[in-house]
Structures are given as structure tokens and as C-alpha cells.
């Protein structure tokens, strides 16, 4: 049922300009899908649906583009290559050193990945601290970032 509901959500936001979860819930109900606001909220998060300007002064939900599915998209790669000077980890903590003034940009980009292994980030002027779920996740994250620099 969940996968069919999520398919319907993607179909609805593609076909209609839906701005709120309440509108989405109403459209789902009209299509025969009984759901709650909390469930729709979880579906939106799982599907990585975002709100964007609709060009008419309002907002609408949109699904991520296919190229957004790459966890390290081109924009992320460019920003990291240009601003990161080093990356290392200790247990579940990753320290990302950047050029002066770019710590927040690095942190925002990491947050934008919506990785389930990232608990959160804390950024300063030239450093971002990434709190990972465990040491293995921190090691994997560092390895993947270092590959971008090769």
C-alpha cells in the first residue's frame, strides 16, 4: 500500500500544483487513498520531495530530478573541490576544514544530501563538524569525499 500511495503522490505533484500537505492529503483521498498528515509528511521526506517556486508567486511540491539521486551531485562536487582543504574523522565525528568563510557552505551542502547516516552538522568560519551515526559511517563518508579529490 505504501509504494502505491507514494507512486500516486509523485503522479499528483507532477500533474497538479500542490502547495500544502493538506492539499496533497485531499487529492489522495479523492483518489481513494486514506492517509494521515503524519504519513504524508513521512512520504514527502522519503521521496525527497521539495517545495519550489511555481512561477506564479506561490509554491508547489516537486519530485527530485533523476540527476539529484546521485548522492554527490555536480554542484556538491564543485563546492567541495573549491572550498574543502582537508577531511578526517575520529569515531563518529567528521571534521571538514575549508577555506576561510566557507565552513557554512560546506555544512549546508552536507545537510542538503539528506543522508540517513548524518545526524547533523555544526559549521564555523572554516570548519564543519559532521556528526555521524557511527564510526563506520564516518569512515565511509570520508572515503567517498576523498575520492572526489583524486
mmCIF file of C-alpha atoms in Angstrom:
data_model
loop_
_atom_site.group_PDB
_atom_site.id
_atom_site.type_symbol
_atom_site.label_atom_id
_atom_site.label_comp_id
_atom_site.label_asym_id
_atom_site.label_seq_id
_atom_site.Cartn_x
_atom_site.Cartn_y
_atom_site.Cartn_z
ATOM 1 C CA UNK A 1 0.000 0.000 0.000
ATOM 2 C CA UNK A 2 2.844 2.381 0.869
ATOM 3 C CA UNK A 3 4.562 2.062 -2.508
ATOM 4 C CA UNK A 4 1.279 2.577 -4.392
ATOM 5 C CA UNK A 5 0.481 5.632 -2.253
ATOM 6 C CA UNK A 6 3.933 7.064 -2.889
ATOM 7 C CA UNK A 7 3.582 6.437 -6.637
ATOM 8 C CA UNK A 8 0.256 8.292 -6.519
ATOM 9 C CA UNK A 9 1.873 11.186 -4.635
ATOM 10 C CA UNK A 10 4.537 11.510 -7.333
ATOM 11 C CA UNK A 11 1.858 11.376 -10.022
ATOM 12 C CA UNK A 12 -0.257 14.026 -8.289
ATOM 13 C CA UNK A 13 2.555 16.518 -7.741
ATOM 14 C CA UNK A 14 3.622 16.093 -11.359
ATOM 15 C CA UNK A 15 0.122 16.696 -12.728
ATOM 16 C CA UNK A 16 -1.153 19.322 -10.293
ATOM 17 C CA UNK A 17 0.193 22.348 -8.469
ATOM 18 C CA UNK A 18 0.014 21.205 -4.853
ATOM 19 C CA UNK A 19 1.312 23.634 -2.251
ATOM 20 C CA UNK A 20 0.448 22.080 1.115
ATOM 21 C CA UNK A 21 0.294 18.697 2.783
ATOM 22 C CA UNK A 22 -3.408 19.300 3.378
ATOM 23 C CA UNK A 23 -3.971 19.737 -0.378
ATOM 24 C CA UNK A 24 -1.981 16.582 -1.055
ATOM 25 C CA UNK A 25 -3.967 14.676 1.567
ATOM 26 C CA UNK A 26 -7.219 15.875 -0.027
ATOM 27 C CA UNK A 27 -6.077 14.812 -3.511
ATOM 28 C CA UNK A 28 -5.032 11.403 -2.197
ATOM 29 C CA UNK A 29 -8.409 10.987 -0.524
ATOM 30 C CA UNK A 30 -10.179 11.887 -3.784
ATOM 31 C CA UNK A 31 -8.200 9.085 -5.453
ATOM 32 C CA UNK A 32 -9.255 6.565 -2.798
ATOM 33 C CA UNK A 33 -6.118 6.623 -0.627
ATOM 34 C CA UNK A 34 -6.873 7.020 3.081
ATOM 35 C CA UNK A 35 -3.950 8.532 4.921
ATOM 36 C CA UNK A 36 -2.960 10.909 7.715
ATOM 37 C CA UNK A 37 -0.954 14.102 7.640
ATOM 38 C CA UNK A 38 1.875 12.382 9.539
ATOM 39 C CA UNK A 39 2.038 9.607 6.935
ATOM 40 C CA UNK A 40 2.052 12.096 4.065
ATOM 41 C CA UNK A 41 4.802 14.041 5.831
ATOM 42 C CA UNK A 42 6.925 10.866 6.085
ATOM 43 C CA UNK A 43 6.229 10.059 2.426
ATOM 44 C CA UNK A 44 7.390 13.539 1.395
ATOM 45 C CA UNK A 45 10.623 13.067 3.336
ATOM 46 C CA UNK A 46 11.262 9.545 1.993
ATOM 47 C CA UNK A 47 10.573 10.612 -1.594
ATOM 48 C CA UNK A 48 12.817 13.681 -1.129
ATOM 49 C CA UNK A 49 10.033 15.920 -2.395
ATOM 50 C CA UNK A 50 10.760 19.623 -2.051
ATOM 51 C CA UNK A 51 8.814 22.864 -2.386
ATOM 52 C CA UNK A 52 9.823 25.231 -5.122
ATOM 53 C CA UNK A 53 8.515 28.491 -6.553
ATOM 54 C CA UNK A 54 5.780 27.821 -9.087
ATOM 55 C CA UNK A 55 6.419 30.938 -11.169
ATOM 56 C CA UNK A 56 3.060 32.446 -10.167
ATOM 57 C CA UNK A 57 4.075 33.805 -6.771
ATOM 58 C CA UNK A 58 3.321 30.592 -4.908
ATOM 59 C CA UNK A 59 4.994 27.299 -4.147
ATOM 60 C CA UNK A 60 4.428 23.720 -5.204
ATOM 61 C CA UNK A 61 5.790 20.299 -4.381
ATOM 62 C CA UNK A 62 8.188 18.777 -6.907
ATOM 63 C CA UNK A 63 9.975 15.452 -7.082
ATOM 64 C CA UNK A 64 13.770 15.414 -7.266
ATOM 65 C CA UNK A 65 15.271 15.231 -10.732
ATOM 66 C CA UNK A 66 16.956 11.937 -11.588
ATOM 67 C CA UNK A 67 20.383 13.549 -11.516
ATOM 68 C CA UNK A 68 19.630 14.634 -7.924
ATOM 69 C CA UNK A 69 19.579 10.970 -6.952
ATOM 70 C CA UNK A 70 23.388 10.841 -7.157
ATOM 71 C CA UNK A 71 24.310 11.433 -3.529
ATOM 72 C CA UNK A 72 27.180 13.704 -4.524
ATOM 73 C CA UNK A 73 25.755 15.722 -7.409
ATOM 74 C CA UNK A 74 27.779 18.056 -9.633
ATOM 75 C CA UNK A 75 27.034 21.169 -7.539
ATOM 76 C CA UNK A 76 28.174 19.420 -4.367
ATOM 77 C CA UNK A 77 31.363 18.211 -6.069
ATOM 78 C CA UNK A 78 32.264 21.686 -7.353
ATOM 79 C CA UNK A 79 31.674 23.348 -3.987
ATOM 80 C CA UNK A 80 33.687 20.720 -2.156
ATOM 81 C CA UNK A 81 36.595 20.755 -4.590
ATOM 82 C CA UNK A 82 36.775 24.536 -4.336
ATOM 83 C CA UNK A 83 36.366 25.003 -0.590
ATOM 84 C CA UNK A 84 37.493 21.886 1.314
ATOM 85 C CA UNK A 85 41.137 21.757 2.358
ATOM 86 C CA UNK A 86 41.016 18.561 4.444
ATOM 87 C CA UNK A 87 38.683 15.954 5.895
ATOM 88 C CA UNK A 88 39.236 13.432 8.672
ATOM 89 C CA UNK A 89 37.259 11.550 11.273
ATOM 90 C CA UNK A 90 37.538 10.362 14.869
ATOM 91 C CA UNK A 91 34.959 7.798 15.885
ATOM 92 C CA UNK A 92 31.593 9.136 14.648
ATOM 93 C CA UNK A 93 32.784 12.741 14.172
ATOM 94 C CA UNK A 94 33.970 14.076 10.818
ATOM 95 C CA UNK A 95 35.921 17.340 10.674
ATOM 96 C CA UNK A 96 35.795 19.161 7.342
ATOM 97 C CA UNK A 97 38.320 22.014 7.064
ATOM 98 C CA UNK A 98 37.564 24.664 4.426
ATOM 99 C CA UNK A 99 38.907 27.888 3.034
ATOM 100 C CA UNK A 100 38.098 30.854 5.349
ATOM 101 C CA UNK A 101 34.445 31.856 5.199
ATOM 102 C CA UNK A 102 33.248 28.636 3.549
ATOM 103 C CA UNK A 103 32.550 26.400 6.544
ATOM 104 C CA UNK A 104 28.831 27.174 6.454
ATOM 105 C CA UNK A 105 28.655 26.405 2.711
ATOM 106 C CA UNK A 106 30.215 23.003 3.307
ATOM 107 C CA UNK A 107 27.799 22.280 6.162
ATOM 108 C CA UNK A 108 24.766 23.379 4.171
ATOM 109 C CA UNK A 109 25.774 21.136 1.297
ATOM 110 C CA UNK A 110 26.223 18.150 3.582
ATOM 111 C CA UNK A 111 22.821 18.832 5.169
ATOM 112 C CA UNK A 112 21.336 19.050 1.675
ATOM 113 C CA UNK A 113 22.345 15.468 0.977
ATOM 114 C CA UNK A 114 19.727 14.224 3.469
ATOM 115 C CA UNK A 115 21.882 11.219 4.267
ATOM 116 C CA UNK A 116 20.366 8.972 6.939
ATOM 117 C CA UNK A 117 23.818 8.357 8.425
ATOM 118 C CA UNK A 118 24.342 12.093 9.088
ATOM 119 C CA UNK A 119 22.780 13.190 12.366
ATOM 120 C CA UNK A 120 23.688 16.841 11.848
ATOM 121 C CA UNK A 121 26.347 19.426 11.163
ATOM 122 C CA UNK A 122 27.795 22.370 13.044
ATOM 123 C CA UNK A 123 29.666 24.951 11.000
ATOM 124 C CA UNK A 124 32.043 27.768 11.759
ATOM 125 C CA UNK A 125 34.111 30.086 9.588
ATOM 126 C CA UNK A 126 36.491 27.476 8.189
ATOM 127 C CA UNK A 127 35.339 24.196 9.742
ATOM 128 C CA UNK A 128 32.287 21.950 9.665
ATOM 129 C CA UNK A 129 31.737 19.225 12.229
ATOM 130 C CA UNK A 130 29.616 16.366 10.897
ATOM 131 C CA UNK A 131 28.065 14.071 13.480
ATOM 132 C CA UNK A 132 27.564 10.609 12.002
ATOM 133 C CA UNK A 133 25.566 7.671 13.389
ATOM 134 C CA UNK A 134 28.678 5.542 13.954
ATOM 135 C CA UNK A 135 32.373 5.163 13.171
ATOM 136 C CA UNK A 136 31.756 3.044 10.054
ATOM 137 C CA UNK A 137 29.526 5.762 8.579
ATOM 138 C CA UNK A 138 32.166 8.421 9.329
ATOM 139 C CA UNK A 139 34.889 6.345 7.691
ATOM 140 C CA UNK A 140 32.727 5.681 4.604
ATOM 141 C CA UNK A 141 31.781 9.379 4.300
ATOM 142 C CA UNK A 142 35.444 10.460 4.464
ATOM 143 C CA UNK A 143 36.433 7.830 1.890
ATOM 144 C CA UNK A 144 33.737 8.996 -0.531
ATOM 145 C CA UNK A 145 34.678 12.670 -0.139
ATOM 146 C CA UNK A 146 38.388 11.920 -0.604
ATOM 147 C CA UNK A 147 37.593 10.094 -3.868
ATOM 148 C CA UNK A 148 36.231 13.373 -5.238
ATOM 149 C CA UNK A 149 39.644 14.958 -4.801
ATOM 150 C CA UNK A 150 41.520 12.256 -6.738
#
